[in-house]
Amino acid sequence: MKIIKYVFAAVAVVAMASCSQKKFHVEGQITNAKDSVLYFENISLTGPVVLDSVRLGDAGDFSFSGEQTEAPEFYRLRISDQIISLSIDSTETVTVKGAYPQMASNYEVTGSDNCAKIKELALKQMDLQQRAIAVSRNQELTADQVNDSILSMIDRYKQEVKSQYIFAEPGKAYSYFALFQTLGDMLLFNPRTNRDDIKAFAAVATSWDAFWPDAERGRNLHNIAIEGMKNVRIADAANAQTIDPSKIQEAGLIDIALRDNKGQMRHLTDLKGKVVLLDFHVFATETSPARILQLRELYNKYSAQGFEVYQVSLDADEHFWKQQTAALPWVSVRADNGSQTFLSLYNVQAVPEFFLIDRGNNIVGRSQSIQDLDQSIRKLL
């Protein structure tokens, strides 16, 4: 009998310990979504991870919970491509009420100031994207005017977000969230080469180091900021030594000189007289095969008429790059860590990225401003 009593006592202790674990809760309703699956996902440093899900009923009620983490963590509610971003930094209960199919913008959140600010940032980013799309579709603007207009929009957006969110409260979870906002596939804040953006990352990293010194996200931010400062110093030193007026052509095209996959030095400006697609690429990505296939179609279609591809690989593994490019018919060069200064000169903030250059070595557009690449190439030929 004593043994049985001890067993029951042990079970009771375990049960009490389990019940006493600190948890957070995310609950609410998503209407107009009967039979849809609502996913609750953790946005980890390596990507979204599904934690739980529920098939919604008539009322759209849902309730999720999770264990409290040592530092602020990020989550999202998702139905298909409609996403509501959240942050949790305690055992709080966050209530979300939205309506499908526009729940990404049509929702209310209570119980968390950070989540409310994240909603503000998400709506601002959506507005920026809509305005950028409208400009890109304006047929009255040239490619350069479209590009300049969108870049100005982005710059104004970043200044507002920095002053009102990031630098105002760098220790808040919403400031961390702001650093990783995107426009399409492009990060709005570029911590690799942009001095001002590096300062924003450094400000948030410093706060995380102070409040959550052992947090993985804090260490990651710190490493990003350090790497960005290192890149800027390398670029400054290289520019001071190598960039001179003779390397800038009449249209402002800055030459790129790198060795191809056969060891031959290839200059971008040597292709004057051809229509050139300057393509920045990483072969070690899931999207690479599809992109290479598209480039092959363009090359096969127009190379006989004077079209060329000057493709710059940013892959770290030289052997892998040579294997991937051995059978490619165009100019394939690779930039190692010591020869990437032109990334900042061409304002390359994300890859893949491309620029279209006419026969006179004039840049006539880039990925964000060209709606139909095939048609643009055909016109230049």
Tab-separated table of C-alpha atoms in Angstrom:
chain	number	residue	atom	x	y	z
A	1	MET	CA	0.000	0.000	0.000
A	2	LYS	CA	2.855	2.364	0.762
A	3	ILE	CA	4.291	1.730	-2.725
A	4	ILE	CA	0.955	2.593	-4.317
A	5	LYS	CA	0.786	5.800	-2.251
A	6	TYR	CA	4.285	6.773	-3.405
A	7	VAL	CA	3.348	6.108	-7.051
A	8	PHE	CA	0.242	8.283	-6.758
A	9	ALA	CA	2.271	11.008	-5.055
A	10	ALA	CA	4.873	10.956	-7.828
A	11	VAL	CA	2.187	11.150	-10.504
A	12	ALA	CA	0.572	14.079	-8.679
A	13	VAL	CA	3.892	15.942	-8.527
A	14	VAL	CA	4.465	15.444	-12.268
A	15	ALA	CA	0.921	16.588	-13.021
A	16	MET	CA	1.329	19.694	-10.895
A	17	ALA	CA	4.652	20.511	-12.565
A	18	SER	CA	3.051	20.100	-15.965
A	19	CYS	CA	0.140	22.363	-15.058
A	20	SER	CA	2.487	24.995	-13.675
A	21	GLN	CA	4.478	25.397	-16.909
A	22	LYS	CA	4.189	28.944	-18.117
A	23	LYS	CA	2.327	29.203	-21.400
A	24	PHE	CA	1.079	31.852	-23.779
A	25	HIS	CA	-2.194	31.717	-25.670
A	26	VAL	CA	-3.335	32.884	-29.088
A	27	GLU	CA	-7.071	32.724	-29.607
A	28	GLY	CA	-9.932	34.359	-31.463
A	29	GLN	CA	-12.080	33.992	-34.566
A	30	ILE	CA	-11.475	34.037	-38.306
A	31	THR	CA	-14.894	34.384	-39.946
A	32	ASN	CA	-15.945	33.463	-43.493
A	33	ALA	CA	-13.465	30.581	-43.415
A	34	LYS	CA	-15.571	27.504	-42.654
A	35	ASP	CA	-13.661	24.254	-43.368
A	36	SER	CA	-10.424	26.160	-44.014
A	37	VAL	CA	-7.320	24.998	-42.141
A	38	LEU	CA	-5.779	27.681	-39.927
A	39	TYR	CA	-2.107	27.043	-39.228
A	40	PHE	CA	-0.204	28.326	-36.212
A	41	GLU	CA	3.476	28.591	-37.186
A	42	ASN	CA	6.717	29.610	-35.518
A	43	ILE	CA	8.888	31.855	-37.713
A	44	SER	CA	12.247	30.354	-36.837
A	45	LEU	CA	15.599	31.597	-38.101
A	46	THR	CA	15.517	28.868	-40.741
A	47	GLY	CA	11.912	29.393	-41.847
A	48	PRO	CA	8.284	28.722	-40.831
A	49	VAL	CA	7.587	25.674	-38.646
A	50	VAL	CA	4.003	24.441	-38.194
A	51	LEU	CA	3.204	24.089	-34.479
A	52	ASP	CA	-0.518	23.395	-34.636
A	53	SER	CA	-3.540	23.686	-36.889
A	54	VAL	CA	-7.318	23.584	-36.745
A	55	ARG	CA	-10.102	23.219	-39.275
A	56	LEU	CA	-12.402	26.167	-38.680
A	57	GLY	CA	-16.100	25.801	-38.061
A	58	ASP	CA	-19.014	28.145	-38.688
A	59	ALA	CA	-17.933	30.660	-36.040
A	60	GLY	CA	-14.253	30.454	-36.941
A	61	ASP	CA	-13.126	29.978	-33.332
A	62	PHE	CA	-9.552	28.891	-32.646
A	63	SER	CA	-7.211	28.583	-29.682
A	64	PHE	CA	-3.492	27.788	-29.664
A	65	SER	CA	-0.929	27.781	-26.878
A	66	GLY	CA	2.781	27.327	-26.396
A	67	GLU	CA	5.480	27.372	-23.762
A	68	GLN	CA	6.982	30.701	-22.789
A	69	THR	CA	10.403	31.324	-24.372
A	70	GLU	CA	13.423	33.064	-22.862
A	71	ALA	CA	13.226	35.946	-25.376
A	72	PRO	CA	10.589	37.384	-27.722
A	73	GLU	CA	9.593	34.897	-30.391
A	74	PHE	CA	7.685	35.276	-33.650
A	75	TYR	CA	4.669	33.396	-34.904
A	76	ARG	CA	2.012	33.662	-37.563
A	77	LEU	CA	-1.542	32.592	-38.266
A	78	ARG	CA	-1.975	31.420	-41.846
A	79	ILE	CA	-4.718	30.295	-44.193
A	80	SER	CA	-3.276	29.689	-47.652
A	81	ASP	CA	-1.276	32.849	-48.481
A	82	GLN	CA	-3.116	35.072	-45.992
A	83	ILE	CA	-0.841	35.723	-43.016
A	84	ILE	CA	-1.158	37.502	-39.678
A	85	SER	CA	2.236	38.038	-38.012
A	86	LEU	CA	2.553	37.983	-34.220
A	87	SER	CA	5.200	38.215	-31.525
A	88	ILE	CA	5.064	36.736	-28.039
A	89	ASP	CA	7.365	37.818	-25.210
A	90	SER	CA	5.600	36.572	-22.075
A	91	THR	CA	2.686	34.429	-20.917
A	92	GLU	CA	0.249	36.872	-22.474
A	93	THR	CA	-3.000	35.999	-24.177
A	94	VAL	CA	-3.279	37.514	-27.647
A	95	THR	CA	-6.722	37.732	-29.207
A	96	VAL	CA	-7.078	37.969	-32.980
A	97	LYS	CA	-10.338	38.545	-34.828
A	98	GLY	CA	-10.312	38.639	-38.603
A	99	ALA	CA	-12.256	37.849	-41.731
A	100	TYR	CA	-11.169	35.662	-44.616
A	101	PRO	CA	-10.112	35.973	-47.447
A	102	GLN	CA	-8.513	39.363	-46.636
A	103	MET	CA	-7.511	38.471	-43.105
A	104	ALA	CA	-3.905	39.683	-43.637
A	105	SER	CA	-5.198	43.257	-43.627
A	106	ASN	CA	-8.691	42.842	-42.188
A	107	TYR	CA	-8.099	41.863	-38.579
A	108	GLU	CA	-7.993	43.218	-35.022
A	109	VAL	CA	-5.457	42.202	-32.374
A	110	THR	CA	-5.613	42.842	-28.631
A	111	GLY	CA	-3.557	41.814	-25.634
A	112	SER	CA	-0.152	42.758	-27.032
A	113	ASP	CA	1.294	46.159	-27.886
A	114	ASN	CA	3.997	44.461	-29.958
A	115	CYS	CA	1.409	42.644	-32.067
A	116	ALA	CA	-0.501	45.896	-32.573
A	117	LYS	CA	2.673	47.599	-33.821
A	118	ILE	CA	3.447	44.652	-36.069
A	119	LYS	CA	0.003	45.087	-37.610
A	120	GLU	CA	0.808	48.769	-38.272
A	121	LEU	CA	4.066	47.794	-39.971
A	122	ALA	CA	2.391	45.066	-42.020
A	123	LEU	CA	-0.264	47.468	-43.301
A	124	LYS	CA	2.392	50.070	-44.163
A	125	GLN	CA	4.367	47.456	-46.081
A	126	MET	CA	1.246	46.383	-48.007
A	127	ASP	CA	0.572	50.009	-48.919
A	128	LEU	CA	4.162	50.425	-50.124
A	129	GLN	CA	3.853	47.325	-52.271
A	130	GLN	CA	0.601	48.506	-53.864
A	131	ARG	CA	2.089	51.908	-54.662
A	132	ALA	CA	5.207	50.299	-56.142
A	133	ILE	CA	3.067	48.035	-58.339
A	134	ALA	CA	1.034	51.017	-59.528
A	135	VAL	CA	4.203	52.897	-60.514
A	136	SER	CA	5.673	49.868	-62.300
A	137	ARG	CA	2.504	49.601	-64.411
A	138	ASN	CA	2.483	53.262	-65.380
A	139	GLN	CA	3.088	53.180	-69.128
A	140	GLU	CA	3.865	56.898	-69.222
A	141	LEU	CA	7.084	56.432	-67.230
A	142	THR	CA	10.415	55.280	-68.592
A	143	ALA	CA	12.257	52.373	-66.987
A	144	ASP	CA	14.618	54.797	-65.253
A	145	GLN	CA	11.736	56.911	-63.972
A	146	VAL	CA	9.968	53.836	-62.617
A	147	ASN	CA	13.135	52.680	-60.903
A	148	ASP	CA	13.891	56.097	-59.400
A	149	SER	CA	10.313	56.506	-58.197
A	150	ILE	CA	10.215	53.105	-56.487
A	151	LEU	CA	13.620	53.639	-54.883
A	152	SER	CA	12.427	56.996	-53.541
A	153	MET	CA	9.322	55.327	-52.093
A	154	ILE	CA	11.479	52.712	-50.402
A	155	ASP	CA	13.852	55.327	-49.004
A	156	ARG	CA	10.981	57.374	-47.516
A	157	TYR	CA	9.429	54.237	-46.067
A	158	LYS	CA	12.698	53.182	-44.443
A	159	GLN	CA	13.294	56.605	-42.928
A	160	GLU	CA	9.808	56.588	-41.395
A	161	VAL	CA	10.165	53.077	-39.998
A	162	LYS	CA	13.608	53.821	-38.583
A	163	SER	CA	12.568	56.999	-36.823
A	164	GLN	CA	9.139	55.902	-35.579
A	165	TYR	CA	9.820	52.275	-34.724
A	166	ILE	CA	13.398	50.957	-34.825
A	167	PHE	CA	15.405	53.794	-33.279
A	168	ALA	CA	12.485	54.851	-31.068
A	169	GLU	CA	12.244	51.445	-29.335
A	170	PRO	CA	15.076	49.153	-30.550
A	171	GLY	CA	14.406	46.657	-27.762
A	172	LYS	CA	10.847	45.941	-28.878
A	173	ALA	CA	9.944	42.835	-30.841
A	174	TYR	CA	8.240	44.936	-33.516
A	175	SER	CA	11.557	46.701	-34.228
A	176	TYR	CA	13.160	43.329	-34.879
A	177	PHE	CA	10.203	42.463	-37.145
A	178	ALA	CA	10.670	45.720	-39.089
A	179	LEU	CA	14.266	44.865	-39.989
A	180	PHE	CA	13.165	41.874	-42.064
A	181	GLN	CA	10.277	43.368	-44.023
A	182	THR	CA	10.397	42.797	-47.766
A	183	LEU	CA	9.138	44.244	-51.024
A	184	GLY	CA	8.554	41.215	-53.183
A	185	ASP	CA	11.665	39.077	-52.642
A	186	MET	CA	13.867	42.045	-51.706
A	187	LEU	CA	14.724	42.939	-48.134
A	188	LEU	CA	13.848	46.601	-47.571
A	189	PHE	CA	16.724	46.956	-45.131
A	190	ASN	CA	20.059	45.825	-46.547
A	191	PRO	CA	22.458	44.921	-43.736
A	192	ARG	CA	25.158	43.732	-46.129
A	193	THR	CA	26.375	47.026	-47.578
A	194	ASN	CA	24.084	49.920	-46.588
A	195	ARG	CA	25.645	51.963	-43.767
A	196	ASP	CA	22.373	53.383	-42.458
A	197	ASP	CA	20.679	49.990	-42.516
A	198	ILE	CA	23.608	48.416	-40.678
A	199	LYS	CA	23.118	51.037	-37.937
A	200	ALA	CA	19.483	49.943	-37.592
A	201	PHE	CA	20.507	46.292	-37.227
A	202	ALA	CA	23.227	47.260	-34.751
A	203	ALA	CA	20.769	49.270	-32.610
A	204	VAL	CA	18.387	46.328	-32.270
A	205	ALA	CA	21.274	43.886	-31.785
A	206	THR	CA	22.629	45.995	-28.922
A	207	SER	CA	19.262	45.973	-27.174
A	208	TRP	CA	18.892	42.211	-27.556
A	209	ASP	CA	22.432	41.700	-26.254
A	210	ALA	CA	21.488	43.725	-23.167
A	211	PHE	CA	18.067	42.217	-22.422
A	212	TRP	CA	18.450	38.664	-23.757
A	213	PRO	CA	22.209	37.950	-23.948
A	214	ASP	CA	21.750	34.227	-24.565
A	215	ALA	CA	19.049	34.496	-27.234
A	216	GLU	CA	19.866	32.956	-30.609
A	217	ARG	CA	18.073	35.768	-32.449
A	218	GLY	CA	20.218	38.337	-30.666
A	219	ARG	CA	23.414	36.543	-31.633
A	220	ASN	CA	22.201	36.337	-35.221
A	221	LEU	CA	21.478	40.086	-35.319
A	222	HIS	CA	24.866	40.818	-33.819
A	223	ASN	CA	26.617	38.685	-36.461
A	224	ILE	CA	24.677	40.350	-39.281
A	225	ALA	CA	25.661	43.816	-38.070
A	226	ILE	CA	29.332	42.835	-37.683
A	227	GLU	CA	29.418	41.262	-41.146
A	228	GLY	CA	27.813	44.363	-42.666
A	229	MET	CA	30.376	46.674	-41.088
A	230	LYS	CA	33.149	44.408	-42.352
A	231	ASN	CA	31.735	44.514	-45.901
A	232	VAL	CA	31.536	48.317	-45.819
A	233	ARG	CA	35.157	48.600	-44.714
A	234	ILE	CA	36.266	46.239	-47.496
A	235	ALA	CA	34.223	48.168	-50.064
A	236	ASP	CA	35.621	51.509	-48.931
A	237	ALA	CA	39.186	50.259	-49.168
A	238	ALA	CA	38.636	48.703	-52.585
A	239	ASN	CA	36.854	51.771	-53.963
A	240	ALA	CA	39.655	54.048	-52.825
A	241	GLN	CA	42.165	51.899	-54.665
A	242	THR	CA	40.365	50.714	-57.779
A	243	ILE	CA	37.444	52.938	-58.733
A	244	ASP	CA	38.525	55.807	-60.934
A	245	PRO	CA	36.862	57.909	-63.667
A	246	SER	CA	38.336	55.778	-66.460
A	247	LYS	CA	36.267	52.813	-65.286
A	248	ILE	CA	32.994	54.696	-65.548
A	249	GLN	CA	31.606	54.711	-69.076
A	250	GLU	CA	29.672	57.573	-70.664
A	251	ALA	CA	26.361	56.128	-69.480
A	252	GLY	CA	27.567	55.480	-65.941
A	253	LEU	CA	28.133	51.744	-66.512
A	254	ILE	CA	30.782	50.546	-64.104
A	255	ASP	CA	32.923	47.739	-65.459
A	256	ILE	CA	32.998	44.322	-63.804
A	257	ALA	CA	36.152	42.310	-64.396
A	258	LEU	CA	36.113	38.723	-63.085
A	259	ARG	CA	37.476	35.376	-64.160
A	260	ASP	CA	35.106	32.972	-65.863
A	261	ASN	CA	34.760	29.249	-65.216
A	262	LYS	CA	37.725	28.590	-67.516
A	263	GLY	CA	40.025	31.054	-65.757
A	264	GLN	CA	39.812	33.795	-68.399
A	265	MET	CA	39.382	37.433	-67.306
A	266	ARG	CA	36.069	38.755	-68.655
A	267	HIS	CA	35.152	42.452	-68.690
A	268	LEU	CA	31.486	43.442	-68.798
A	269	THR	CA	32.298	46.495	-70.943
A	270	ASP	CA	33.989	44.282	-73.554
A	271	LEU	CA	30.487	43.197	-74.596
A	272	LYS	CA	29.696	46.648	-76.001
A	273	GLY	CA	27.833	46.210	-79.272
A	274	LYS	CA	25.617	43.466	-77.854
A	275	VAL	CA	22.421	43.545	-75.800
A	276	VAL	CA	23.523	42.184	-72.432
A	277	LEU	CA	21.658	40.732	-69.494
A	278	LEU	CA	23.827	41.325	-66.410
A	279	ASP	CA	22.578	38.622	-64.061
A	280	PHE	CA	23.482	38.193	-60.380
A	281	HIS	CA	22.806	34.631	-59.343
A	282	VAL	CA	23.308	31.993	-56.642
A	283	PHE	CA	23.289	28.420	-57.939
A	284	ALA	CA	22.963	26.931	-54.443
A	285	THR	CA	19.270	27.845	-54.168
A	286	GLU	CA	16.083	25.927	-54.868
A	287	THR	CA	14.964	28.433	-57.503
A	288	SER	CA	18.199	28.272	-59.506
A	289	PRO	CA	17.270	25.443	-61.942
A	290	ALA	CA	14.058	27.172	-63.033
A	291	ARG	CA	15.842	30.495	-63.502
A	292	ILE	CA	18.654	28.924	-65.544
A	293	LEU	CA	16.042	27.256	-67.740
A	294	GLN	CA	14.408	30.646	-68.416
A	295	LEU	CA	17.774	32.195	-69.294
A	296	ARG	CA	18.539	29.306	-71.650
A	297	GLU	CA	15.285	29.926	-73.492
A	298	LEU	CA	16.117	33.607	-73.910
A	299	TYR	CA	19.691	32.861	-74.962
A	300	ASN	CA	18.687	30.223	-77.511
A	301	LYS	CA	16.076	32.575	-78.915
A	302	TYR	CA	18.166	35.749	-79.264
A	303	SER	CA	21.911	34.949	-79.087
A	304	ALA	CA	22.240	34.804	-82.881
A	305	GLN	CA	20.861	38.370	-83.038
A	306	GLY	CA	23.468	39.785	-80.673
A	307	PHE	CA	22.150	38.913	-77.196
A	308	GLU	CA	24.565	37.879	-74.429
A	309	VAL	CA	24.338	36.987	-70.731
A	310	TYR	CA	27.040	38.092	-68.306
A	311	GLN	CA	26.210	36.036	-65.232
A	312	VAL	CA	27.866	36.796	-61.898
A	313	SER	CA	27.741	33.949	-59.394
A	314	LEU	CA	27.835	34.763	-55.692
A	315	ASP	CA	28.245	31.119	-54.648
A	316	ALA	CA	30.798	30.471	-51.924
A	317	ASP	CA	31.810	27.036	-53.263
A	318	GLU	CA	33.980	27.537	-56.352
A	319	HIS	CA	34.036	23.846	-57.287
A	320	PHE	CA	30.244	23.622	-57.108
A	321	TRP	CA	29.923	26.766	-59.257
A	322	LYS	CA	32.234	25.334	-61.947
A	323	GLN	CA	30.187	22.140	-62.045
A	324	GLN	CA	26.930	24.063	-62.422
A	325	THR	CA	28.228	26.333	-65.204
A	326	ALA	CA	30.307	23.868	-67.227
A	327	ALA	CA	27.608	23.453	-69.879
A	328	LEU	CA	26.244	27.009	-69.930
A	329	PRO	CA	26.768	28.854	-73.242
A	330	TRP	CA	27.086	32.397	-71.885
A	331	VAL	CA	29.690	34.299	-69.850
A	332	SER	CA	29.835	32.787	-66.370
A	333	VAL	CA	32.005	34.538	-63.784
A	334	ARG	CA	32.214	34.258	-60.021
A	335	ALA	CA	32.688	36.911	-57.330
A	336	ASP	CA	34.467	35.777	-54.187
A	337	ASN	CA	34.326	37.717	-50.921
A	338	GLY	CA	37.134	40.013	-51.995
A	339	SER	CA	35.602	41.069	-55.319
A	340	GLN	CA	32.024	41.996	-54.450
A	341	THR	CA	32.404	45.785	-54.197
A	342	PHE	CA	30.318	46.215	-57.331
A	343	LEU	CA	27.277	44.862	-55.449
A	344	SER	CA	26.969	48.151	-53.603
A	345	LEU	CA	27.836	50.146	-56.723
A	346	TYR	CA	24.981	48.453	-58.585
A	347	ASN	CA	22.752	48.625	-55.462
A	348	VAL	CA	22.193	44.875	-55.472
A	349	GLN	CA	20.269	44.178	-52.269
A	350	ALA	CA	18.998	40.686	-53.026
A	351	VAL	CA	19.520	37.925	-55.568
A	352	PRO	CA	18.528	36.926	-58.135
A	353	GLU	CA	18.839	40.378	-59.702
A	354	PHE	CA	19.394	41.474	-63.280
A	355	PHE	CA	20.119	44.571	-65.342
A	356	LEU	CA	19.453	45.003	-69.052
A	357	ILE	CA	22.183	46.803	-71.031
A	358	ASP	CA	21.807	48.057	-74.604
A	359	ARG	CA	24.385	47.863	-77.408
A	360	GLY	CA	25.959	51.147	-76.320
A	361	ASN	CA	26.743	49.984	-72.761
A	362	ASN	CA	23.758	51.871	-71.322
A	363	ILE	CA	21.738	50.385	-68.489
A	364	VAL	CA	18.117	50.601	-69.618
A	365	GLY	CA	16.372	48.771	-66.780
A	366	ARG	CA	16.545	46.275	-63.941
A	367	SER	CA	14.330	43.517	-62.593
A	368	GLN	CA	11.985	45.798	-60.637
A	369	SER	CA	11.232	48.024	-63.631
A	370	ILE	CA	11.006	45.513	-66.500
A	371	GLN	CA	7.620	43.831	-66.794
A	372	ASP	CA	8.309	41.704	-69.876
A	373	LEU	CA	11.985	40.792	-70.270
A	374	ASP	CA	11.489	38.951	-73.561
A	375	GLN	CA	9.780	41.950	-75.118
A	376	SER	CA	12.402	44.375	-73.738
A	377	ILE	CA	15.254	42.321	-75.226
A	378	ARG	CA	13.496	42.078	-78.583
A	379	LYS	CA	13.047	45.849	-78.766
A	380	LEU	CA	16.744	46.484	-78.084
A	381	LEU	CA	17.835	43.997	-80.736
